[in-house]
XYZ file of C-alpha atoms in Angstrom:
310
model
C 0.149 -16.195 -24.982
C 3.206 -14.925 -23.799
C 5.386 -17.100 -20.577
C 4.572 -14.294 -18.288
C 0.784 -14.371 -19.737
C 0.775 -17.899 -18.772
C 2.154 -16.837 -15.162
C -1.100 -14.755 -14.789
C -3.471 -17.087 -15.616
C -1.861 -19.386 -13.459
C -2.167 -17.303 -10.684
C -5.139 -16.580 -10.785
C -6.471 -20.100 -11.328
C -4.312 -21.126 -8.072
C -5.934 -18.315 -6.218
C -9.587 -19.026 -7.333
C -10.019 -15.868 -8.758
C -12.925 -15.062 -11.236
C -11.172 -12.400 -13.345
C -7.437 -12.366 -14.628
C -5.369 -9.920 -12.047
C -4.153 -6.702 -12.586
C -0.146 -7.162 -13.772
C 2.818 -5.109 -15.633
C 5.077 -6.876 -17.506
C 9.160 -6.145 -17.850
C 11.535 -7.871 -20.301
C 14.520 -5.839 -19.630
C 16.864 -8.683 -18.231
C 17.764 -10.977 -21.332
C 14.570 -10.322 -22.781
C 13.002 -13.060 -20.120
C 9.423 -11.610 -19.018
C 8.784 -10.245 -15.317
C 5.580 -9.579 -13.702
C 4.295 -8.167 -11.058
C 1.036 -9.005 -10.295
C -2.140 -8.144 -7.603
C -4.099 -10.425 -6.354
C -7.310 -9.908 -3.918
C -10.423 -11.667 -3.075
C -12.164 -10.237 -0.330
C -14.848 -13.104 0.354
C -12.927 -16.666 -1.200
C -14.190 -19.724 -1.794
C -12.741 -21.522 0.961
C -10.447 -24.835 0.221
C -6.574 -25.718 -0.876
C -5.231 -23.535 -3.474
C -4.672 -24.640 -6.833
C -0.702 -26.004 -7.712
C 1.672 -24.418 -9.673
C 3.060 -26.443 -12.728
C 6.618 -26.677 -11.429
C 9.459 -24.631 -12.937
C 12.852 -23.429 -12.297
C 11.410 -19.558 -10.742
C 10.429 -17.619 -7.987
C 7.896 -15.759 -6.068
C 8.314 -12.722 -4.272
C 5.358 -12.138 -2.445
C 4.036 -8.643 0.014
C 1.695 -9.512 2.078
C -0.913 -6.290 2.202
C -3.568 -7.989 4.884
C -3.327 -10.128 7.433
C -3.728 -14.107 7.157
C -3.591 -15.409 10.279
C -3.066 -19.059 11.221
C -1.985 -20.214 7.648
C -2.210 -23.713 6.525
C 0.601 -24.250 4.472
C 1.305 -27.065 1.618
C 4.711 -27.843 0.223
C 5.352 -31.035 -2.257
C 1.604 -32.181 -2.065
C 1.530 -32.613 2.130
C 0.599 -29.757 4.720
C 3.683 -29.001 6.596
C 3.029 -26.142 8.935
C 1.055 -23.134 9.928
C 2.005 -19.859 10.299
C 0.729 -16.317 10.586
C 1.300 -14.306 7.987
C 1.222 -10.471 8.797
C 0.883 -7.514 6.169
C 3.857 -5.801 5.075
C 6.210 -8.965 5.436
C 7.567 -10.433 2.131
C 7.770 -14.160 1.413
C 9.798 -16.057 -1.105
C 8.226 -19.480 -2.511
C 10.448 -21.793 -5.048
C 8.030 -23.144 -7.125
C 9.712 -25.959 -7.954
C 8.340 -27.434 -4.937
C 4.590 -26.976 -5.469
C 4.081 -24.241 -3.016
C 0.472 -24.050 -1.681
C -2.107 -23.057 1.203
C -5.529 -22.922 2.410
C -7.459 -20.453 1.370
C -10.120 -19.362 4.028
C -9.918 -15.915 4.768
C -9.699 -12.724 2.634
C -6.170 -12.311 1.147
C -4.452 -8.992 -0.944
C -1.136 -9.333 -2.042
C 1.419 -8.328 -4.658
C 3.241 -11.179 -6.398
C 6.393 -10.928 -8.047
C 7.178 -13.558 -10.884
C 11.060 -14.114 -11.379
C 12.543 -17.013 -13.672
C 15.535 -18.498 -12.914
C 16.915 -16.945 -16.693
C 16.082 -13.700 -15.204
C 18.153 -14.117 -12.232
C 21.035 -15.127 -14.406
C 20.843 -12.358 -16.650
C 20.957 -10.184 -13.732
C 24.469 -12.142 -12.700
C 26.134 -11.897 -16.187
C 25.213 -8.185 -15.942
C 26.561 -7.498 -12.853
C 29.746 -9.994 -13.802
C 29.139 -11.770 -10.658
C 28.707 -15.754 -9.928
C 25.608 -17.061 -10.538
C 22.788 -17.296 -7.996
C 22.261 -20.690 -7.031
C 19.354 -20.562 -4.920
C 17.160 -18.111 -3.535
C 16.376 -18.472 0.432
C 13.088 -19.408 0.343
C 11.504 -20.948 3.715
C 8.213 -22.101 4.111
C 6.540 -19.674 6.530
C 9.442 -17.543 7.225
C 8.372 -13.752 6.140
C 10.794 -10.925 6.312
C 10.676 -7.249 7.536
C 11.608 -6.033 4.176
C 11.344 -2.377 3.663
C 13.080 -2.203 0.113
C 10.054 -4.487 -0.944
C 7.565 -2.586 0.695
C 8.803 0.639 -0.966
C 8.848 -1.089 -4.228
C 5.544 -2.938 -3.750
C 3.972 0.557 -3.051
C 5.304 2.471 -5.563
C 4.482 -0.594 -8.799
C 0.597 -0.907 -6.839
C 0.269 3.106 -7.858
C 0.817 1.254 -11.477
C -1.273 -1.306 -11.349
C -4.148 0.960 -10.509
C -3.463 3.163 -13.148
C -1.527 1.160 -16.289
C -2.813 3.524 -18.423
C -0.643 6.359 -17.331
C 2.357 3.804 -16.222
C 5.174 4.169 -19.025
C 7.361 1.052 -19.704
C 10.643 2.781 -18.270
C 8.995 3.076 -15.200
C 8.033 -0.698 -14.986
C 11.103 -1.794 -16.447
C 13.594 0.541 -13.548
C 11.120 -0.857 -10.641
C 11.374 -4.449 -11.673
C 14.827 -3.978 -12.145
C 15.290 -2.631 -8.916
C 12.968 -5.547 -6.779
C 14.930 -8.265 -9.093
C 18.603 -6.634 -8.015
C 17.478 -6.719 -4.584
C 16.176 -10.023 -3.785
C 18.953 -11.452 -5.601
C 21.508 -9.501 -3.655
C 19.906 -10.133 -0.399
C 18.602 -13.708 -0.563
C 20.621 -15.001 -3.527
C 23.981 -13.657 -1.819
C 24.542 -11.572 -5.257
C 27.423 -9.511 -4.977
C 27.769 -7.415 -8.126
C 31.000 -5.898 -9.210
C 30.935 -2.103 -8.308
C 33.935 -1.077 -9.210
C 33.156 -1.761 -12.919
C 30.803 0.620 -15.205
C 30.943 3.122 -12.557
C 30.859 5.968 -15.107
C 28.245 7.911 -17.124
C 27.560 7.500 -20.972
C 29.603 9.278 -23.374
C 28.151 12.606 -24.199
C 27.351 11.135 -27.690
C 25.579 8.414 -26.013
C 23.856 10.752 -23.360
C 22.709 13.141 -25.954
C 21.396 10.205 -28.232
C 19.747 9.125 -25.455
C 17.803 11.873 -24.522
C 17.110 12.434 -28.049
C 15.290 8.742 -28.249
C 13.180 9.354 -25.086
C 12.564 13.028 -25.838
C 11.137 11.360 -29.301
C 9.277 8.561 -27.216
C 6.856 11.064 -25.196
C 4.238 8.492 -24.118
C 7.059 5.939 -23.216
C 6.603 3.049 -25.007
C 10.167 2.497 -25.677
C 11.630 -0.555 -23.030
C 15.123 0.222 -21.014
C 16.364 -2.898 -22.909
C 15.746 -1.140 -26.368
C 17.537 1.739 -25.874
C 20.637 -0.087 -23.816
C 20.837 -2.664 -27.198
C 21.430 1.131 -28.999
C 24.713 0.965 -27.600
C 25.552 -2.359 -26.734
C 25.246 -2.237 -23.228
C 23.458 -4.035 -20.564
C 20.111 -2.373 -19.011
C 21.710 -2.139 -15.506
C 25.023 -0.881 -16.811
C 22.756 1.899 -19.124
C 20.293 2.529 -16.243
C 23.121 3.563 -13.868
C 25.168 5.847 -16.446
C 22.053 7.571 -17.951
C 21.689 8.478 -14.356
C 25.337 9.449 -13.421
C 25.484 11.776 -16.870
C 21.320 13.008 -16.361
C 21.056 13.182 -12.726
C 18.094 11.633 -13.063
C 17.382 7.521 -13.900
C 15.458 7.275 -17.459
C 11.688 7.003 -16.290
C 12.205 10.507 -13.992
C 13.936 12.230 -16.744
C 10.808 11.681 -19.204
C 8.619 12.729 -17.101
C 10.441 15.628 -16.331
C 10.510 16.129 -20.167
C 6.567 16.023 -20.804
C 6.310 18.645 -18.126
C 8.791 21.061 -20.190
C 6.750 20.238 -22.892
C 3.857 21.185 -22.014
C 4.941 24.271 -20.801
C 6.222 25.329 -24.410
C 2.608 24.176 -25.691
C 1.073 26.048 -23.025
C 2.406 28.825 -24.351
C -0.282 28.594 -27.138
C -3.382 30.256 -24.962
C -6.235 28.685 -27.046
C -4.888 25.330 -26.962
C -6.568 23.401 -24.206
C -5.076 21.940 -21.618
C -6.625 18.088 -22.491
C -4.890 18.096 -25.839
C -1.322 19.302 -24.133
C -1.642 16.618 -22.035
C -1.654 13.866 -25.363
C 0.660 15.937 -26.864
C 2.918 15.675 -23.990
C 2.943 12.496 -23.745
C 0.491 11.878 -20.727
C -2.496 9.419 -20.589
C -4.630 12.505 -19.945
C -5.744 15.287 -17.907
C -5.913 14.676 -14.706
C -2.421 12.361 -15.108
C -0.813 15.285 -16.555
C -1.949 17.640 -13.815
C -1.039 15.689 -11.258
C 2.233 15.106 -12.480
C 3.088 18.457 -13.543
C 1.548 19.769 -9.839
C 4.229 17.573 -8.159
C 7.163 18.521 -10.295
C 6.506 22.236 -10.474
C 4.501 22.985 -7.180
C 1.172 24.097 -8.498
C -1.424 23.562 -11.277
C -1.100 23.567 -15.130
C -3.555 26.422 -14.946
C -2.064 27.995 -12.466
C 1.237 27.870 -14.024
C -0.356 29.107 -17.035
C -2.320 31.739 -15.639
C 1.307 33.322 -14.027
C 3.353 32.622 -17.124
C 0.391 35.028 -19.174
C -0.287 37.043 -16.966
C -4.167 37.274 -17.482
C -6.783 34.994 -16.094
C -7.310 30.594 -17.161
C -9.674 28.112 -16.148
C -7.910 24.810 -15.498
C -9.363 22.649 -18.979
């Protein structure tokens, strides 16, 4: 079992849980696993949590219900209690045995960061290294970066099937950037790698994700193509596309599948593997919001003659 495998277990043993969460894992900082991980129970077993193993990482947790009056452990003793309203974000070192009471229905997203993560993330961004994050016992934070992240990963973690690994990879990337920059004190270099790739690069590119429909390929896969960091290749993919790598594949499958749809008698279930989605009802919903209306519809205009939508 992988570290981040571990993680998950973990969690859900120190939440009580019956079944292993729902998570997506990144490894696009040094190769060191990420996860992000959902955890609910909507009628606990009431008593202390279970205790983390300690280790030199992090926890970035959104709170998505309310937990009022909180009894909260640190280093094997109850220290305070606190409520804890949805949509704040708390930080936990887990070096320090973190725990609570549970005694009331919880649903949160967790997000698992190792310190080797964090330091990839400084060598990256050639900045000093992040010595400690701010975590506070009880202290959440009106966080809307977090929020908007935790949102858009839970639309993944309902549906993993049709979640492509350059999507997880630019979202963790993102969430890992942030908290380090704004409770690590991170201050990345700007000025340097502010350009795009070289057209070689950005047509290579494109030619590996254009050959990688379904998106298995990682961010840190096609970065090592060219020697470059997945934060440096991330932002110049976008600076030469328009478009960061997860958005321009998807913007791929939908052009297409509007060459295969082309092909009348082919039906629109088997475009939607061929293009690269998980099936149907992804691909119409994705191609809907890109291009405004329906697969059939578009169909239907581009033929001029009359299409059921399957």
């Amino acid at each position: 079992m992988t570290q981040t495998g571990v993680f998950v277990q973990r969690l859900g043993q120190f939440l009580h849980l019956t079944d292993a969460p729902p998570s997506l894992i990144t490894r696009s900082l040094r190769g060191v696993e990420l996860a992000v991980t959902e955890t609910r129970d909507d009628n606990p077993v009431p008593g202390l949590s279970g205790s983390f193993t300690p280790e030199d990482a992090f926890l970035v947790s959104l709170k998505l219900h309310d937990y009022p009056d909180c009894e909260l452990w640190e280093n094997g003793k109850c220290v305070m209690k606190a409520d804890v309203p949805a949509g704040a974000t708390y930080l936990y070192d887990l070096k320090t045995d973190p725990r609570y009471v549970i005694n009331k229905p919880f649903h949160s997203l967790f997000f698992y960061l190792p310190r080797s993560a964090l330091d990839g993330l400084s060598e990256q961004s050639r900045a000093p290294r992040v010595d400690q994050l701010a975590c506070e016992l009880g202290v959440g934070h009106d966080d809307a970066v977090v929020r908007h992240i935790g949102a858009t990963l839970q639309q993944g973690l309902s549906r993993p099937d049709e979640t492509n690994q350059l999507f997880i990879d630019h979202m963790m990337l993102a969430l890992t950037a942030h908290v380090a920059q704004a409770y690590g004190g991170l201050r990345p270099d700007n000025k340097a790698n502010r350009g795009g790739l070289a057209p070689w690069q950005a047509k290579q590119a494109c030619e590996r994700l254009e050959a990688d429909l379904g998106g298995k390929l990682s961010l840190e896969q096609i970065a090592a193509e060219f020697g470059l960091s997945v934060s440096h290749f991330s932002r110049a993919f976008r600076t030469s596309t328009g478009l960061p790598p997860h958005q321009w594949l998807l913007r791929q499958r939908v052009k297409t599948a509007k060459q295969l749809m082309s092909v009348r008698d082919l039906p629109l279930s088997e475009i939607a593997i061929s293009a690269g989605f998980a099936n149907q009802s992804h691909f119409t919903r994705v191609f809907s919001a890109v291009v405004g209306v329906s697969p059939g519809a578009w169909r239907r205009e581009a033929q001029g003659g009359p299409e059921s939508d399957t």
